[in-house]
Amino acid sequence: MDNGIRISVSKLQQTLLMLFVLAPFLFPTGLQYSSSFAFFFDVILYYWRIAACGTSLLLFFYRSFKKQITLPTVLFFICICSLFFSTIIQHASISSFLSAWGGFFCFYVGAEIFLNKCPVLLCKVMKGWLEIIVIINLITLVVFPGGIPMDRIVYLGADSLYVWFWGFKNSICNLIIPYYAFSMTLNYLMQKKGRFPLLFPSVLSLVTAILSHSTTLLVSVIAIIVLLLLKNLKVIRTHINPRNMAVIGVCFSVLIVFFNIQNNFSWLIEGVLGKDLSLSNRTLLWGYALQDISRSPFFGYGVQTSTTFGLTRYALAFSHCHNAILTLLYQGGLISLISYGVFFVYSIFKSESDSVLGYDYGLLLFIQLIIHISGSITGVGLFLILILISNMNKLEMIRANHNSLERVNEKSH
């Protein structure tokens, strides 16, 4: 049965695309230059990464626009383009942008072809490799929650190993884990009839965020537990739909940003758990961002170039105050933020409240929104949401086809 996901490509196209996909992960940039050859090799990899991620983005949008031009696809395209051109305007590293935002699609498309075209044994080997990578990453985050201390690296005389490990770890966190979660979700939808088919990416992102950051996600955990409990109550379930969740999510974010809920109750959490739940640094970053946007003639487009906000980028990196929405704002300005907002609201209102998949999907969006605001995870979860939104109709079709096929098989027996 054709599930609508497989794509037909030639052997040459498969080979080239897989080379494009594997190169950025096998050879991370930032190597220690011990010779002129190493420098030349790294420059080649720089442009290789640009070609790889750029090709994947073009292929992704070609596949999206080829079938049907919809409002979500157009908004998604505007959001990506504003981020891309903002990066070019501010003369930042195009390679870092494409590897972070486009590399996911590169791995997504390449692995899709790989899993669909290769023998079953090879697919099992790749799946096992991904599982090992996830386990190693989680163990590393538990042992070194704040990253491997530099003094240990210098003491061991392994500076280059540190650079390699850091690039490898970033590739795992930014690309492999989201793809693994997405592929597991697809497999679950195709094989199971469970009521929680789309919660796996949220749970995995939540666990990764808890292990990788010193700031606790107690607020998110409590919200998730409460929602799961409410979902099992049939009486309350009728009053909880994606629209209500979107409204609750917006109100929750406004309360956090403007009234500093976590700061007001930090004495309770810090006293009991010994965790720093302060949002003061993040509030400061939002203040700088809003000031720079008010001075920008293009609604904050390329706001990252300004001196005031540029100085706070270090706080973004080292104090764990960043989140996906703030990243979207300071890289793409209000153009990206408004596009994503319309995209988010449109997707919420298009999902059917009486559909099990639509209900689970709305719950996933709400959980991810809370995690992004209070959990300080990177922008990967944001684009995981966008991919799930763009594939929602496809997921519903796969599930409907699978259920109808099962009914036919039951009648035949």
GROMACS .gro file of C-alpha atoms in nm:
model
  413
    1MET     CA    1   0.000   0.000   0.000
    2ASP     CA    2   0.137   0.341  -0.095
    3ASN     CA    3   0.119   0.557   0.217
    4GLY     CA    4   0.188   0.880   0.030
    5ILE     CA    5   0.534   0.929   0.179
    6ARG     CA    6   0.759   0.737  -0.058
    7ILE     CA    7   0.916   0.937  -0.340
    8SER     CA    8   1.065   0.799  -0.657
    9VAL     CA    9   1.419   0.908  -0.744
   10SER     CA   10   1.694   0.769  -0.962
   11LYS     CA   11   2.000   0.584  -0.831
   12LEU     CA   12   2.222   0.881  -0.910
   13GLN     CA   13   1.992   1.120  -0.723
   14GLN     CA   14   1.985   0.884  -0.426
   15THR     CA   15   2.364   0.866  -0.416
   16LEU     CA   16   2.415   1.241  -0.446
   17LEU     CA   17   2.154   1.325  -0.186
   18MET     CA   18   2.291   1.072   0.062
   19LEU     CA   19   2.640   1.221   0.015
   20PHE     CA   20   2.494   1.565   0.079
   21VAL     CA   21   2.322   1.434   0.391
   22LEU     CA   22   2.615   1.245   0.543
   23ALA     CA   23   2.891   1.502   0.484
   24PRO     CA   24   2.781   1.764   0.740
   25PHE     CA   25   2.746   1.499   1.011
   26LEU     CA   26   3.064   1.303   0.944
   27PHE     CA   27   3.282   1.615   0.923
   28PRO     CA   28   3.165   1.893   1.156
   29THR     CA   29   3.320   2.233   1.095
   30GLY     CA   30   3.547   2.405   1.344
   31LEU     CA   31   3.838   2.158   1.332
   32GLN     CA   32   4.176   2.246   1.476
   33TYR     CA   33   4.388   2.368   1.184
   34SER     CA   34   4.716   2.180   1.213
   35SER     CA   35   4.806   2.226   0.847
   36SER     CA   36   4.710   2.418   0.536
   37PHE     CA   37   4.545   2.104   0.403
   38ALA     CA   38   4.316   2.091   0.707
   39PHE     CA   39   4.218   2.454   0.651
   40PHE     CA   40   4.147   2.388   0.282
   41PHE     CA   41   3.951   2.075   0.375
   42ASP     CA   42   3.738   2.272   0.623
   43VAL     CA   43   3.666   2.542   0.363
   44ILE     CA   44   3.549   2.273   0.122
   45LEU     CA   45   3.322   2.134   0.394
   46TYR     CA   46   3.187   2.484   0.459
   47TYR     CA   47   3.053   2.513   0.105
   48TRP     CA   48   2.954   2.147   0.108
   49ARG     CA   49   2.727   2.211   0.405
   50ILE     CA   50   2.574   2.511   0.231
   51ALA     CA   51   2.506   2.306  -0.083
   52ALA     CA   52   2.371   2.015   0.121
   53CYS     CA   53   2.128   2.211   0.334
   54GLY     CA   54   2.030   2.449   0.054
   55THR     CA   55   1.950   2.157  -0.178
   56SER     CA   56   1.739   1.992   0.090
   57LEU     CA   57   1.541   2.312   0.148
   58LEU     CA   58   1.473   2.356  -0.223
   59LEU     CA   59   1.369   1.992  -0.252
   60PHE     CA   60   1.142   2.023   0.050
   61PHE     CA   61   0.961   2.330  -0.084
   62TYR     CA   62   0.943   2.184  -0.435
   63ARG     CA   63   0.767   1.879  -0.296
   64SER     CA   64   0.534   2.099  -0.091
   65PHE     CA   65   0.436   2.338  -0.373
   66LYS     CA   66   0.419   2.066  -0.638
   67LYS     CA   67   0.104   1.910  -0.494
   68GLN     CA   68  -0.092   2.205  -0.360
   69ILE     CA   69  -0.023   2.564  -0.256
   70THR     CA   70  -0.186   2.607   0.084
   71LEU     CA   71  -0.178   2.887   0.339
   72PRO     CA   72   0.041   2.689   0.585
   73THR     CA   73   0.295   2.616   0.312
   74VAL     CA   74   0.311   2.983   0.207
   75LEU     CA   75   0.349   3.104   0.567
   76PHE     CA   76   0.613   2.841   0.631
   77PHE     CA   77   0.798   2.957   0.319
   78ILE     CA   78   0.782   3.324   0.431
   79CYS     CA   79   0.911   3.231   0.774
   80ILE     CA   80   1.210   3.038   0.635
   81CYS     CA   81   1.293   3.306   0.376
   82SER     CA   82   1.288   3.584   0.635
   83LEU     CA   83   1.526   3.387   0.854
   84PHE     CA   84   1.752   3.310   0.560
   85PHE     CA   85   1.776   3.664   0.422
   86SER     CA   86   1.811   3.805   0.772
   87THR     CA   87   2.119   3.586   0.813
   88ILE     CA   88   2.265   3.714   0.484
   89ILE     CA   89   2.195   4.080   0.570
   90GLN     CA   90   2.376   4.062   0.902
   91HIS     CA   91   2.678   3.892   0.738
   92ALA     CA   92   2.658   3.601   0.976
   93SER     CA   93   2.769   3.249   0.905
   94ILE     CA   94   2.540   3.112   0.637
   95SER     CA   95   2.676   2.768   0.708
   96SER     CA   96   2.569   2.777   1.072
   97PHE     CA   97   2.221   2.896   0.976
   98LEU     CA   98   2.170   2.631   0.711
   99SER     CA   99   2.311   2.354   0.926
  100ALA     CA  100   2.081   2.448   1.213
  101TRP     CA  101   1.756   2.522   1.027
  102GLY     CA  102   1.806   2.346   0.693
  103GLY     CA  103   2.010   2.052   0.814
  104PHE     CA  104   1.703   1.897   0.970
  105PHE     CA  105   1.525   1.885   0.635
  106CYS     CA  106   1.841   1.752   0.474
  107PHE     CA  107   1.851   1.462   0.718
  108TYR     CA  108   1.473   1.419   0.699
  109VAL     CA  109   1.457   1.389   0.320
  110GLY     CA  110   1.776   1.183   0.291
  111ALA     CA  111   1.679   0.938   0.564
  112GLU     CA  112   1.332   0.909   0.413
  113ILE     CA  113   1.481   0.793   0.083
  114PHE     CA  114   1.731   0.576   0.266
  115LEU     CA  115   1.469   0.396   0.475
  116ASN     CA  116   1.230   0.350   0.183
  117LYS     CA  117   1.483   0.225  -0.073
  118CYS     CA  118   1.734   0.020   0.126
  119PRO     CA  119   1.694  -0.346   0.233
  120VAL     CA  120   1.517  -0.431   0.556
  121LEU     CA  121   1.840  -0.541   0.726
  122LEU     CA  122   2.005  -0.207   0.653
  123CYS     CA  123   1.703  -0.022   0.787
  124LYS     CA  124   1.723  -0.221   1.111
  125VAL     CA  125   2.092  -0.138   1.140
  126MET     CA  126   2.022   0.234   1.098
  127LYS     CA  127   1.737   0.223   1.349
  128GLY     CA  128   1.961   0.050   1.602
  129TRP     CA  129   2.232   0.308   1.539
  130LEU     CA  130   1.988   0.591   1.606
  131GLU     CA  131   1.878   0.424   1.930
  132ILE     CA  132   2.240   0.393   2.042
  133ILE     CA  133   2.303   0.759   1.957
  134VAL     CA  134   2.001   0.869   2.161
  135ILE     CA  135   2.109   0.657   2.460
  136ILE     CA  136   2.467   0.788   2.446
  137ASN     CA  137   2.342   1.144   2.424
  138LEU     CA  138   2.111   1.110   2.723
  139ILE     CA  139   2.386   0.946   2.932
  140THR     CA  140   2.624   1.228   2.839
  141LEU     CA  141   2.370   1.491   2.938
  142VAL     CA  142   2.318   1.320   3.275
  143VAL     CA  143   2.691   1.294   3.350
  144PHE     CA  144   2.772   1.643   3.217
  145PRO     CA  145   2.447   1.845   3.238
  146GLY     CA  146   2.630   2.170   3.170
  147GLY     CA  147   2.865   2.032   2.906
  148ILE     CA  148   3.204   1.869   2.950
  149PRO     CA  149   3.426   2.093   3.170
  150MET     CA  150   3.706   2.251   2.971
  151ASP     CA  151   3.963   2.186   3.244
  152ARG     CA  152   3.915   1.812   3.205
  153ILE     CA  153   3.952   1.840   2.831
  154VAL     CA  154   4.273   2.044   2.856
  155TYR     CA  155   4.410   1.812   3.122
  156LEU     CA  156   4.356   1.517   2.893
  157GLY     CA  157   4.516   1.705   2.604
  158ALA     CA  158   4.213   1.646   2.384
  159ASP     CA  159   4.120   1.991   2.255
  160SER     CA  160   4.042   1.863   1.908
  161LEU     CA  161   3.841   1.577   2.060
  162TYR     CA  162   3.633   1.833   2.247
  163VAL     CA  163   3.557   2.019   1.923
  164TRP     CA  164   3.463   1.697   1.750
  165PHE     CA  165   3.247   1.585   2.042
  166TRP     CA  166   3.072   1.921   2.066
  167GLY     CA  167   2.985   1.919   1.696
  168PHE     CA  168   2.871   1.558   1.725
  169LYS     CA  169   2.659   1.637   2.030
  170ASN     CA  170   2.497   1.936   1.858
  171SER     CA  171   2.417   1.720   1.555
  172ILE     CA  172   2.247   1.470   1.784
  173CYS     CA  173   2.043   1.727   1.975
  174ASN     CA  174   1.946   1.939   1.674
  175LEU     CA  175   1.890   1.684   1.401
  176ILE     CA  176   1.891   1.317   1.492
  177ILE     CA  177   1.662   1.320   1.797
  178PRO     CA  178   1.381   1.522   1.629
  179TYR     CA  179   1.395   1.304   1.318
  180TYR     CA  180   1.394   0.989   1.531
  181ALA     CA  181   1.091   1.118   1.723
  182PHE     CA  182   0.912   1.211   1.400
  183SER     CA  183   0.981   0.874   1.235
  184MET     CA  184   0.862   0.691   1.547
  185THR     CA  185   0.543   0.898   1.539
  186LEU     CA  186   0.480   0.803   1.176
  187ASN     CA  187   0.536   0.436   1.250
  188TYR     CA  188   0.305   0.457   1.549
  189LEU     CA  189   0.030   0.620   1.345
  190MET     CA  190   0.061   0.356   1.074
  191GLN     CA  191   0.051   0.059   1.310
  192LYS     CA  192  -0.139   0.158   1.623
  193LYS     CA  193  -0.474   0.305   1.718
  194GLY     CA  194  -0.363   0.460   2.045
  195ARG     CA  195  -0.504   0.782   2.183
  196PHE     CA  196  -0.163   0.943   2.231
  197PRO     CA  197   0.009   0.906   1.892
  198LEU     CA  198   0.172   1.250   1.886
  199LEU     CA  199   0.294   1.281   2.244
  200PHE     CA  200   0.621   1.097   2.188
  201PRO     CA  201   0.808   1.398   2.040
  202SER     CA  202   0.693   1.618   2.328
  203VAL     CA  203   0.800   1.367   2.591
  204LEU     CA  204   1.139   1.319   2.425
  205SER     CA  205   1.192   1.694   2.393
  206LEU     CA  206   1.091   1.743   2.755
  207VAL     CA  207   1.331   1.475   2.882
  208THR     CA  208   1.614   1.618   2.673
  209ALA     CA  209   1.545   1.970   2.799
  210ILE     CA  210   1.538   1.859   3.162
  211LEU     CA  211   1.866   1.673   3.130
  212SER     CA  212   2.046   1.937   2.926
  213HIS     CA  213   1.965   2.250   3.129
  214SER     CA  214   2.010   2.345   3.492
  215THR     CA  215   1.681   2.537   3.500
  216THR     CA  216   1.394   2.315   3.608
  217LEU     CA  217   1.085   2.254   3.395
  218LEU     CA  218   0.855   2.201   3.689
  219VAL     CA  219   0.587   2.430   3.546
  220SER     CA  220   0.582   2.237   3.220
  221VAL     CA  221   0.575   1.900   3.393
  222ILE     CA  222   0.282   2.002   3.612
  223ALA     CA  223   0.092   2.139   3.311
  224ILE     CA  224   0.149   1.818   3.114
  225ILE     CA  225   0.038   1.597   3.404
  226VAL     CA  226  -0.275   1.806   3.458
  227LEU     CA  227  -0.365   1.797   3.089
  228LEU     CA  228  -0.314   1.421   3.070
  229LEU     CA  229  -0.536   1.372   3.374
  230LEU     CA  230  -0.803   1.598   3.229
  231LYS     CA  231  -0.785   1.416   2.898
  232ASN     CA  232  -0.883   1.088   3.062
  233LEU     CA  233  -1.196   1.245   3.213
  234LYS     CA  234  -1.470   1.210   2.952
  235VAL     CA  235  -1.682   1.487   3.106
  236ILE     CA  236  -1.406   1.750   3.087
  237ARG     CA  237  -1.270   1.621   2.757
  238THR     CA  238  -1.559   1.770   2.561
  239HIS     CA  239  -1.464   2.120   2.679
  240ILE     CA  240  -1.093   2.086   2.593
  241ASN     CA  241  -1.028   2.134   2.224
  242PRO     CA  242  -0.736   2.280   2.028
  243ARG     CA  243  -0.892   2.627   2.023
  244ASN     CA  244  -0.924   2.641   2.400
  245MET     CA  245  -0.569   2.512   2.436
  246ALA     CA  246  -0.440   2.787   2.209
  247VAL     CA  247  -0.616   3.052   2.420
  248ILE     CA  248  -0.483   2.899   2.742
  249GLY     CA  249  -0.133   2.886   2.595
  250VAL     CA  250  -0.140   3.254   2.497
  251CYS     CA  251  -0.271   3.356   2.841
  252PHE     CA  252  -0.004   3.144   3.008
  253SER     CA  253   0.273   3.304   2.804
  254VAL     CA  254   0.144   3.656   2.877
  255LEU     CA  255   0.135   3.584   3.250
  256ILE     CA  256   0.490   3.451   3.247
  257VAL     CA  257   0.638   3.737   3.044
  258PHE     CA  258   0.457   4.033   3.201
  259PHE     CA  259   0.395   3.923   3.558
  260ASN     CA  260   0.701   3.701   3.615
  261ILE     CA  261   0.506   3.418   3.774
  262GLN     CA  262   0.817   3.208   3.820
  263ASN     CA  263   1.001   3.493   3.993
  264ASN     CA  264   0.715   3.553   4.236
  265PHE     CA  265   0.703   3.187   4.340
  266SER     CA  266   1.074   3.118   4.305
  267TRP     CA  267   1.118   3.108   4.685
  268LEU     CA  268   0.896   2.801   4.701
  269ILE     CA  269   1.066   2.611   4.421
  270GLU     CA  270   1.419   2.715   4.512
  271GLY     CA  271   1.362   2.633   4.877
  272VAL     CA  272   1.216   2.288   4.811
  273LEU     CA  273   1.411   2.174   4.506
  274GLY     CA  274   1.718   2.396   4.521
  275LYS     CA  275   1.664   2.500   4.158
  276ASP     CA  276   1.703   2.846   4.010
  277LEU     CA  277   1.379   2.927   3.833
  278SER     CA  278   1.445   3.295   3.771
  279LEU     CA  279   1.336   3.452   3.446
  280SER     CA  280   1.519   3.780   3.505
  281ASN     CA  281   1.779   3.721   3.233
  282ARG     CA  282   1.518   3.617   2.982
  283THR     CA  283   1.301   3.918   3.065
  284LEU     CA  284   1.607   4.137   3.007
  285LEU     CA  285   1.657   3.978   2.664
  286TRP     CA  286   1.296   4.042   2.569
  287GLY     CA  287   1.339   4.405   2.674
  288TYR     CA  288   1.645   4.448   2.451
  289ALA     CA  289   1.466   4.279   2.163
  290LEU     CA  290   1.161   4.506   2.185
  291GLN     CA  291   1.382   4.817   2.207
  292ASP     CA  292   1.574   4.724   1.894
  293ILE     CA  293   1.258   4.634   1.703
  294SER     CA  294   1.113   4.978   1.776
  295ARG     CA  295   1.424   5.138   1.622
  296SER     CA  296   1.436   4.913   1.316
  297PRO     CA  297   1.279   5.047   0.993
  298PHE     CA  298   1.183   4.696   0.878
  299PHE     CA  299   0.989   4.580   1.184
  300GLY     CA  300   1.287   4.420   1.349
  301TYR     CA  301   1.412   4.252   1.034
  302GLY     CA  302   1.771   4.150   1.100
  303VAL     CA  303   1.755   4.289   1.453
  304GLN     CA  304   2.046   4.067   1.555
  305THR     CA  305   2.288   4.310   1.386
  306SER     CA  306   2.227   4.584   1.642
  307THR     CA  307   2.494   4.647   1.902
  308THR     CA  308   2.259   4.647   2.200
  309PHE     CA  309   2.094   4.317   2.127
  310GLY     CA  310   2.410   4.168   1.981
  311LEU     CA  311   2.574   4.195   2.322
  312THR     CA  312   2.298   3.983   2.475
  313ARG     CA  313   2.365   3.692   2.239
  314TYR     CA  314   2.626   3.570   2.483
  315ALA     CA  315   2.364   3.567   2.757
  316LEU     CA  316   2.144   3.368   2.522
  317ALA     CA  317   2.415   3.106   2.485
  318PHE     CA  318   2.545   3.080   2.840
  319SER     CA  319   2.254   3.155   3.073
  320HIS     CA  320   1.999   2.923   2.906
  321CYS     CA  321   1.749   3.205   2.863
  322HIS     CA  322   1.671   3.147   2.499
  323ASN     CA  323   1.366   2.981   2.351
  324ALA     CA  324   1.235   2.915   2.005
  325ILE     CA  325   1.005   3.216   1.991
  326LEU     CA  326   1.281   3.455   2.097
  327THR     CA  327   1.518   3.295   1.847
  328LEU     CA  328   1.259   3.345   1.575
  329LEU     CA  329   1.218   3.709   1.677
  330TYR     CA  330   1.583   3.817   1.685
  331GLN     CA  331   1.674   3.630   1.365
  332GLY     CA  332   1.375   3.705   1.145
  333GLY     CA  333   1.211   3.999   1.318
  334LEU     CA  334   0.837   4.054   1.334
  335ILE     CA  335   0.801   3.920   0.979
  336SER     CA  336   0.887   3.569   1.092
  337LEU     CA  337   0.710   3.600   1.425
  338ILE     CA  338   0.382   3.719   1.270
  339SER     CA  339   0.402   3.452   0.998
  340TYR     CA  340   0.449   3.182   1.258
  341GLY     CA  341   0.169   3.326   1.471
  342VAL     CA  342  -0.079   3.321   1.183
  343PHE     CA  343   0.049   2.977   1.088
  344PHE     CA  344  -0.004   2.852   1.442
  345VAL     CA  345  -0.356   2.994   1.479
  346TYR     CA  346  -0.459   2.873   1.132
  347SER     CA  347  -0.346   2.519   1.209
  348ILE     CA  348  -0.527   2.519   1.542
  349PHE     CA  349  -0.858   2.631   1.389
  350LYS     CA  350  -0.827   2.388   1.097
  351SER     CA  351  -0.791   2.088   1.326
  352GLU     CA  352  -1.121   1.921   1.410
  353SER     CA  353  -1.204   1.923   1.778
  354ASP     CA  354  -1.402   1.598   1.753
  355SER     CA  355  -1.113   1.415   1.587
  356VAL     CA  356  -0.885   1.207   1.808
  357LEU     CA  357  -0.585   1.305   1.599
  358GLY     CA  358  -0.683   1.671   1.600
  359TYR     CA  359  -0.727   1.664   1.976
  360ASP     CA  360  -0.390   1.497   2.035
  361TYR     CA  361  -0.232   1.740   1.792
  362GLY     CA  362  -0.371   2.040   1.975
  363LEU     CA  363  -0.240   1.895   2.300
  364LEU     CA  364   0.103   1.856   2.144
  365LEU     CA  365   0.106   2.219   2.029
  366PHE     CA  366   0.004   2.342   2.372
  367ILE     CA  367   0.269   2.133   2.551
  368GLN     CA  368   0.539   2.247   2.311
  369LEU     CA  369   0.434   2.610   2.358
  370ILE     CA  370   0.472   2.580   2.736
  371ILE     CA  371   0.807   2.406   2.700
  372HIS     CA  372   0.937   2.676   2.467
  373ILE     CA  373   0.837   2.956   2.702
  374SER     CA  374   0.939   2.805   3.036
  375GLY     CA  375   1.190   2.542   2.935
  376SER     CA  376   1.445   2.728   2.726
  377ILE     CA  377   1.493   2.462   2.460
  378THR     CA  378   1.622   2.543   2.115
  379GLY     CA  379   1.431   2.613   1.799
  380VAL     CA  380   1.430   2.250   1.690
  381GLY     CA  381   1.102   2.181   1.865
  382LEU     CA  382   0.950   2.477   1.684
  383PHE     CA  383   1.030   2.334   1.344
  384LEU     CA  384   0.925   1.988   1.455
  385ILE     CA  385   0.584   2.143   1.517
  386LEU     CA  386   0.586   2.301   1.171
  387ILE     CA  387   0.670   1.969   1.008
  388LEU     CA  388   0.392   1.793   1.196
  389ILE     CA  389   0.152   2.071   1.091
  390SER     CA  390   0.252   2.041   0.726
  391ASN     CA  391   0.206   1.664   0.741
  392MET     CA  392  -0.119   1.660   0.935
  393ASN     CA  393  -0.341   1.578   0.638
  394LYS     CA  394  -0.095   1.312   0.531
  395LEU     CA  395  -0.100   1.155   0.877
  396GLU     CA  396  -0.478   1.149   0.880
  397MET     CA  397  -0.481   0.985   0.536
  398ILE     CA  398  -0.229   0.721   0.645
  399ARG     CA  399  -0.429   0.641   0.955
  400ALA     CA  400  -0.759   0.623   0.764
  401ASN     CA  401  -0.608   0.395   0.498
  402HIS     CA  402  -0.461   0.169   0.764
  403ASN     CA  403  -0.789   0.142   0.954
  404SER     CA  404  -0.985   0.068   0.636
  405LEU     CA  405  -0.732  -0.198   0.537
  406GLU     CA  406  -0.766  -0.360   0.878
  407ARG     CA  407  -1.146  -0.367   0.845
  408VAL     CA  408  -1.116  -0.531   0.504
  409ASN     CA  409  -0.881  -0.795   0.644
  410GLU     CA  410  -1.116  -0.865   0.935
  411LYS     CA  411  -1.411  -0.914   0.699
  412SER     CA  412  -1.210  -1.142   0.473
  413HIS     CA  413  -1.121  -1.366   0.768
   0.00000   0.00000   0.00000
